PDB file of C-alpha atoms in Angstrom:
ATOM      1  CA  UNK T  14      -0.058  12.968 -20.635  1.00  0.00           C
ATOM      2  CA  UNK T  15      -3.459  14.364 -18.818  1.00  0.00           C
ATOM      3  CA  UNK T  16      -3.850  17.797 -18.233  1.00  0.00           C
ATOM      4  CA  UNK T  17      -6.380  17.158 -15.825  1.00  0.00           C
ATOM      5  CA  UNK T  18      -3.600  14.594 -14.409  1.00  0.00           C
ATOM      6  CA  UNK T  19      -1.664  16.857 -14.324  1.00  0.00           C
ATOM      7  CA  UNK T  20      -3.905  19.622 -12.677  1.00  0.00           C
ATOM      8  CA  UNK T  21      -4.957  16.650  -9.876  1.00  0.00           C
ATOM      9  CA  UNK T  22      -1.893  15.861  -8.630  1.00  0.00           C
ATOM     10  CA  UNK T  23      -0.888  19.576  -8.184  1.00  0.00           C
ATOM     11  CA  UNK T  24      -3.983  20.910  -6.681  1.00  0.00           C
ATOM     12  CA  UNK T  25      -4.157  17.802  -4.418  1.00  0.00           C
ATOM     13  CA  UNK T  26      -0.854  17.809  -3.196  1.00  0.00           C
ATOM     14  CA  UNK T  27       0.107  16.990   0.098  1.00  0.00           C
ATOM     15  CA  UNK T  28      -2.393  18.594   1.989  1.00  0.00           C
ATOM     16  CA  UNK T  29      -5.187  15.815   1.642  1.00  0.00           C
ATOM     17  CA  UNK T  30      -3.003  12.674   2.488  1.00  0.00           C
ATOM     18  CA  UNK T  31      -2.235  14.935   5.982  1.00  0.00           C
ATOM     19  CA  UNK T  32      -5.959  15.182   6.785  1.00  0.00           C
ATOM     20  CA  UNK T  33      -6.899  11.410   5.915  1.00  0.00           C
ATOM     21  CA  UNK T  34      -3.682  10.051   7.563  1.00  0.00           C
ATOM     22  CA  UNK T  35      -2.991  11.992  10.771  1.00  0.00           C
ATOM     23  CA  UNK T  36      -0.237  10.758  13.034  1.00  0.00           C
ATOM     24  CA  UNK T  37      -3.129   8.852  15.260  1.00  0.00           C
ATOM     25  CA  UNK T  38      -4.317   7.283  12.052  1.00  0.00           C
ATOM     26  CA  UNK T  39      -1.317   6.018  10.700  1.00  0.00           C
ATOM     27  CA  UNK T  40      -0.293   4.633  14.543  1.00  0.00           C
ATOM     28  CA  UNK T  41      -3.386   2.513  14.349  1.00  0.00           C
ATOM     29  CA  UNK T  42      -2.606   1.239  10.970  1.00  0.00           C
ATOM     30  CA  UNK T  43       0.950   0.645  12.629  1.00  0.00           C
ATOM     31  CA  UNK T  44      -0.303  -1.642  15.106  1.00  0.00           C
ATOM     32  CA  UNK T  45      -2.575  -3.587  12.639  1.00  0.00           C
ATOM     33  CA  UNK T  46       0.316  -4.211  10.987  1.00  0.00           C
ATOM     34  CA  UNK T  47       2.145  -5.517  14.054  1.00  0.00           C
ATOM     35  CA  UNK T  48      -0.638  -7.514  15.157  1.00  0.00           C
ATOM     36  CA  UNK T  49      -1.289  -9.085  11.732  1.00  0.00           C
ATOM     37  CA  UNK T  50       2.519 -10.287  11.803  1.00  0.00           C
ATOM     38  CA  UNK T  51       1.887 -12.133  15.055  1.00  0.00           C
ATOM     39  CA  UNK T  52       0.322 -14.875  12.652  1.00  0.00           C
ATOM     40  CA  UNK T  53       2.690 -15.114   9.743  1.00  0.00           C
ATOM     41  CA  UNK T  54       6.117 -14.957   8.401  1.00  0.00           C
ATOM     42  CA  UNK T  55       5.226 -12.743   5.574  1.00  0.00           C
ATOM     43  CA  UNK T  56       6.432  -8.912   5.772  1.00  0.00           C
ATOM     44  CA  UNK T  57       3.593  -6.117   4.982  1.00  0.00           C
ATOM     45  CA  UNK T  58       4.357  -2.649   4.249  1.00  0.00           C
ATOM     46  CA  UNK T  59       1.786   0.306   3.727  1.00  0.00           C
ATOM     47  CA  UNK T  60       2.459   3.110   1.678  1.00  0.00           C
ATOM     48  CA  UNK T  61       0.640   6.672   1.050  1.00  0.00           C
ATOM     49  CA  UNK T  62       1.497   8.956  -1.336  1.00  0.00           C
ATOM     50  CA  UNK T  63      -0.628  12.246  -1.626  1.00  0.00           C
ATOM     51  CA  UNK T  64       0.114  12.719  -5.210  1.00  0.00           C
ATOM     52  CA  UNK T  65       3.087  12.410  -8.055  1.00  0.00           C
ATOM     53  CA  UNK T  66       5.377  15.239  -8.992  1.00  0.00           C
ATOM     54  CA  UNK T  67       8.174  15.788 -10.705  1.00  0.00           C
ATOM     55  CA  UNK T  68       9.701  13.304 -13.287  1.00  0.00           C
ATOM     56  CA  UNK T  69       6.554  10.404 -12.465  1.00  0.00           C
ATOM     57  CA  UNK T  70       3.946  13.161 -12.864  1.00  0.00           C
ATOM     58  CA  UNK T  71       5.035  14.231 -16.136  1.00  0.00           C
ATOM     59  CA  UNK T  72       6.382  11.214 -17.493  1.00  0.00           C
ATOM     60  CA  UNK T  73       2.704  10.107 -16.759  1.00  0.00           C
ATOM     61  CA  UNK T  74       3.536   6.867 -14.596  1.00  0.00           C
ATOM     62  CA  UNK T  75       0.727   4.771 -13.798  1.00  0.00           C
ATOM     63  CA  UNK T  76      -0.082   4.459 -10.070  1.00  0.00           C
ATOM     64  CA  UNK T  77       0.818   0.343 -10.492  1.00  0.00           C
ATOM     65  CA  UNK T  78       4.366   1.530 -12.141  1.00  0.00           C
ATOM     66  CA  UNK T  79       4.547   3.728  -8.582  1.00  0.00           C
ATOM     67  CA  UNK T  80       3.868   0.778  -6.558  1.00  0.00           C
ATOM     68  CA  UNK T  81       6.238  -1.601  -8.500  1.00  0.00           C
ATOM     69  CA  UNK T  82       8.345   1.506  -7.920  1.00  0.00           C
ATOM     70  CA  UNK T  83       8.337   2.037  -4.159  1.00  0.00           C
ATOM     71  CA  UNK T  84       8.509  -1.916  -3.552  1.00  0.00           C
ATOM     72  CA  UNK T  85      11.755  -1.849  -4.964  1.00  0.00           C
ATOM     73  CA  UNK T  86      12.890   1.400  -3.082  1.00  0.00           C
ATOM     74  CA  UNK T  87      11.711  -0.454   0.063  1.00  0.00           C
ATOM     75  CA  UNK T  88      13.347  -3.519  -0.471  1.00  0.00           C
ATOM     76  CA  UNK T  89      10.256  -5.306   0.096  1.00  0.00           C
ATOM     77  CA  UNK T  90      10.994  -7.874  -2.465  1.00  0.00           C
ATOM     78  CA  UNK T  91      14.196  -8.794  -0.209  1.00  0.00           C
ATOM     79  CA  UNK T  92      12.561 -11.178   2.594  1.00  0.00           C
ATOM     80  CA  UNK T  93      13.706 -14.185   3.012  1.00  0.00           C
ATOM     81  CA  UNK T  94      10.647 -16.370   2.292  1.00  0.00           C
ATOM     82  CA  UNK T  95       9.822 -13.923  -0.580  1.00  0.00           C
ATOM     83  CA  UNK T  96       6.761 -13.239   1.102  1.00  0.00           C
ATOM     84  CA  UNK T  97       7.043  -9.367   1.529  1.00  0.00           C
ATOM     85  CA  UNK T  98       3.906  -7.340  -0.087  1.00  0.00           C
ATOM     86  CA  UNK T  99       2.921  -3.538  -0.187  1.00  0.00           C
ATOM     87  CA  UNK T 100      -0.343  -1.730   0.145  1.00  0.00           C
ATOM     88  CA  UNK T 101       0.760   1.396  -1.858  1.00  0.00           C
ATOM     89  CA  UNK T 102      -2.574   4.057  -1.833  1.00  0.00           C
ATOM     90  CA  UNK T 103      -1.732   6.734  -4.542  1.00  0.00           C
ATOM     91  CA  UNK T 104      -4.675   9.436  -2.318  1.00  0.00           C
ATOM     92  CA  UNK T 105      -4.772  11.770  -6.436  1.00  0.00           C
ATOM     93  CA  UNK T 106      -5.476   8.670  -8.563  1.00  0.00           C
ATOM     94  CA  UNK T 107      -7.964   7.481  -6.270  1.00  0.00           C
ATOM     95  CA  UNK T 108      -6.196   4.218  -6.694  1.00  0.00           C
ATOM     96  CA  UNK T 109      -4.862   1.427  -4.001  1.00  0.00           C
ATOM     97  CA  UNK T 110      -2.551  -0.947  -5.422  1.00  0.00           C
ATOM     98  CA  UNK T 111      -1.027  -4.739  -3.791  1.00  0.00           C
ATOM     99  CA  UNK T 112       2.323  -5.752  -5.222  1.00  0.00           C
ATOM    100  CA  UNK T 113       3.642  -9.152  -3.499  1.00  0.00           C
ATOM    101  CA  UNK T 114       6.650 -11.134  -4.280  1.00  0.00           C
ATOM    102  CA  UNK T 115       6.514 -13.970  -5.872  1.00  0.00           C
ATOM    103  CA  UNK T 116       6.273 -16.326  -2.988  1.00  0.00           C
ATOM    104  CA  UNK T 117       2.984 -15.027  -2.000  1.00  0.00           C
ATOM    105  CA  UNK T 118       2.202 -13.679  -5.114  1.00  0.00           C
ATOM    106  CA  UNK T 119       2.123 -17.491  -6.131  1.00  0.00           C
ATOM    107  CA  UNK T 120      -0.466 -18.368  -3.738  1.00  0.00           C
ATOM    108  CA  UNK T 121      -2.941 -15.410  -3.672  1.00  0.00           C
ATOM    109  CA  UNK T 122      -2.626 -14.212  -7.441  1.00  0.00           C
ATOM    110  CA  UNK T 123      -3.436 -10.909  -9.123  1.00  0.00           C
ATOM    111  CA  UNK T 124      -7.806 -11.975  -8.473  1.00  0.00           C
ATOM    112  CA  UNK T 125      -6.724 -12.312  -4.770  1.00  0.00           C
ATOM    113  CA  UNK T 126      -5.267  -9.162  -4.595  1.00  0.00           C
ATOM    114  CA  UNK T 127      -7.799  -7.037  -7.079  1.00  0.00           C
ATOM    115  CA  UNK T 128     -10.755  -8.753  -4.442  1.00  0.00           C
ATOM    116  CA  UNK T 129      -8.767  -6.822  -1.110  1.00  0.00           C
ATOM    117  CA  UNK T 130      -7.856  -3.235  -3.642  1.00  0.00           C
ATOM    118  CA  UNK T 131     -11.746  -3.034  -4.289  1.00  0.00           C
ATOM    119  CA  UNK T 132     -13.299  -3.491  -0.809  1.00  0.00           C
ATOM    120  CA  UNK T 133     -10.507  -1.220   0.572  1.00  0.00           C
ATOM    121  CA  UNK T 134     -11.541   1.079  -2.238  1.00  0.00           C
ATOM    122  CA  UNK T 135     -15.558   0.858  -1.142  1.00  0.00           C
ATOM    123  CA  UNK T 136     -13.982   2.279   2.191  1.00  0.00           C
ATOM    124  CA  UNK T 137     -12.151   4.940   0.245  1.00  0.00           C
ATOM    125  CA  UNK T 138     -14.954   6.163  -1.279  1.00  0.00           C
ATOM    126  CA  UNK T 139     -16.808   7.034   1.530  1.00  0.00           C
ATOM    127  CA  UNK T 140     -13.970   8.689   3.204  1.00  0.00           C
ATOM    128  CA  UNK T 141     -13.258   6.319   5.444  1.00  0.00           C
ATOM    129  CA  UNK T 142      -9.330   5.781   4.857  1.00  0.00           C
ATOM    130  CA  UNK T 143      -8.634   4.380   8.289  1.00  0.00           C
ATOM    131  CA  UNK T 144     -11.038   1.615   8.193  1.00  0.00           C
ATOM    132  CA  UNK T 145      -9.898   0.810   4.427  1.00  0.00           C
ATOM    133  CA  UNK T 146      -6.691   0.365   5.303  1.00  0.00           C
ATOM    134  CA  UNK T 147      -6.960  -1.557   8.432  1.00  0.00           C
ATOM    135  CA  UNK T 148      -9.601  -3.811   6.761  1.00  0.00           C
ATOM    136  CA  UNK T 149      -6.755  -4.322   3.660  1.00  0.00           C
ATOM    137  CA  UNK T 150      -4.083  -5.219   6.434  1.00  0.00           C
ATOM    138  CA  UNK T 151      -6.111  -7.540   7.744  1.00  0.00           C
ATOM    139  CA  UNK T 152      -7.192  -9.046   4.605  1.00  0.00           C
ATOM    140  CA  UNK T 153      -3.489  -9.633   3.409  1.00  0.00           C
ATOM    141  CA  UNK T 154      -2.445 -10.698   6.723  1.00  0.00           C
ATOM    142  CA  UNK T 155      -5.386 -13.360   6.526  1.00  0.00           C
ATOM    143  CA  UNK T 156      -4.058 -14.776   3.350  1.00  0.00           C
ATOM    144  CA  UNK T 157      -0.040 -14.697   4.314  1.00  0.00           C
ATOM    145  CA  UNK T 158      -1.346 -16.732   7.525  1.00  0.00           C
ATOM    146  CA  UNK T 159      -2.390 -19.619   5.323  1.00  0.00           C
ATOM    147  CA  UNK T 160      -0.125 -19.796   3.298  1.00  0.00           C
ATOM    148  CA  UNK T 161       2.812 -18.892   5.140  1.00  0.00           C
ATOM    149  CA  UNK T 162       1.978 -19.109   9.115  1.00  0.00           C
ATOM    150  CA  UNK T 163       4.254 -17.798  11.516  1.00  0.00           C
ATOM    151  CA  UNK T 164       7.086 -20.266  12.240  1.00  0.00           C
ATOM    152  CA  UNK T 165      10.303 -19.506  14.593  1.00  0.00           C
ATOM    153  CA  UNK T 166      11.731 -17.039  15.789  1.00  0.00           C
ATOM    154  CA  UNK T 167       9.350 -14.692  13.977  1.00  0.00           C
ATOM    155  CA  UNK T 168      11.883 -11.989  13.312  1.00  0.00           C
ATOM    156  CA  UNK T 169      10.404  -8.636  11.662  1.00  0.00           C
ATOM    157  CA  UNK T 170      12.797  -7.969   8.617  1.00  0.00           C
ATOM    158  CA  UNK T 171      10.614  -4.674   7.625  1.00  0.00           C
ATOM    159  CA  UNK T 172       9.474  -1.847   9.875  1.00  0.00           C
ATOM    160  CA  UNK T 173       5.877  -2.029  10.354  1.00  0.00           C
ATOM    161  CA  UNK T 174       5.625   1.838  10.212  1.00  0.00           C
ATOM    162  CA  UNK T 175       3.709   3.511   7.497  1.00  0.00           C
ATOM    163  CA  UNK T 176       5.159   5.168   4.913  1.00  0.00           C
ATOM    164  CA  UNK T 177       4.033   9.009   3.725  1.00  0.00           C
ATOM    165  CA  UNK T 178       5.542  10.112   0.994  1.00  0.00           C
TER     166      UNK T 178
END
């Protein structure tokens, strides 16, 4: 366990992941999110968590773990084309992570997904959280429309709303 982990996570609490994700922000990413599901089945959930405490701080889980975490929590693994994936931004690691399920998962692979985490990431660094995020919507939302375009009835299994935890 990291001291300076440790130290990170408490210091950068909550307040940061307010001033990068205002309400207006997170409404935008809300509607890229509903517009990218106008061309596919697949579900996409986004997820922002300032920083770790309690038992995942000090039991030193790994901002992947997190995701893997908070996929299950949301159920995002239940779709019924097993096509649900999460863009899970962990603001004290500095770290964006994609977790898919395996239908997708199958198609885009863990490349795929690395290639979308590191130009969201060149956004990140420059502060620019909005445009990172809408730019990784649209990125997943461009590979779940070829490989699973929308079909039927298009029903929305997940809400499209950002999570802040």
């Amino acid at each position: 366990m990291s001291i300076r982990r440790i130290t990170r996570h408490l210091l950068q609490h909550h307040w940061r992941r307010r001033v990068a994700f205002p309400p207006d922000v997170l409404a935008r990413i809300e509607s890229a999110i509903k517009a990218g599901e106008t061309t596919h089945s697949g579900q996409l959930r986004f997820v922002v968590e300032g920083a770790l405490d309690g038992a995942p701080l000090f039991h030193n889980q790994p901002a992947r773990e997190r995701a893997l975490d908070v996929f299950s929590q949301l159920r995002i693994w239940d779709t019924a084309h097993n096509n649900g994936v999460l863009i899970y931004l962990l603001l004290a690691d500095h770290d964006v992570e994609i977790v898919a399920d395996r239908g997708i998962n199958a198609k885009v692979g863990t490349e795929g997904w690395e290639k979308i985490c590191k130009e969201m990431e060149i956004d990140f660094r420059a502060g620019n959280f909005e445009r990172g995020v809408i730019r990784g919507v649209e990125a997943v939302s461009r590979e779940l429309a070829a490989h699973f375009p929308r079909s039927g009835d298009g029903s929305n299994e997940l809400p499209d709303t950002p999570v802040v935890i």
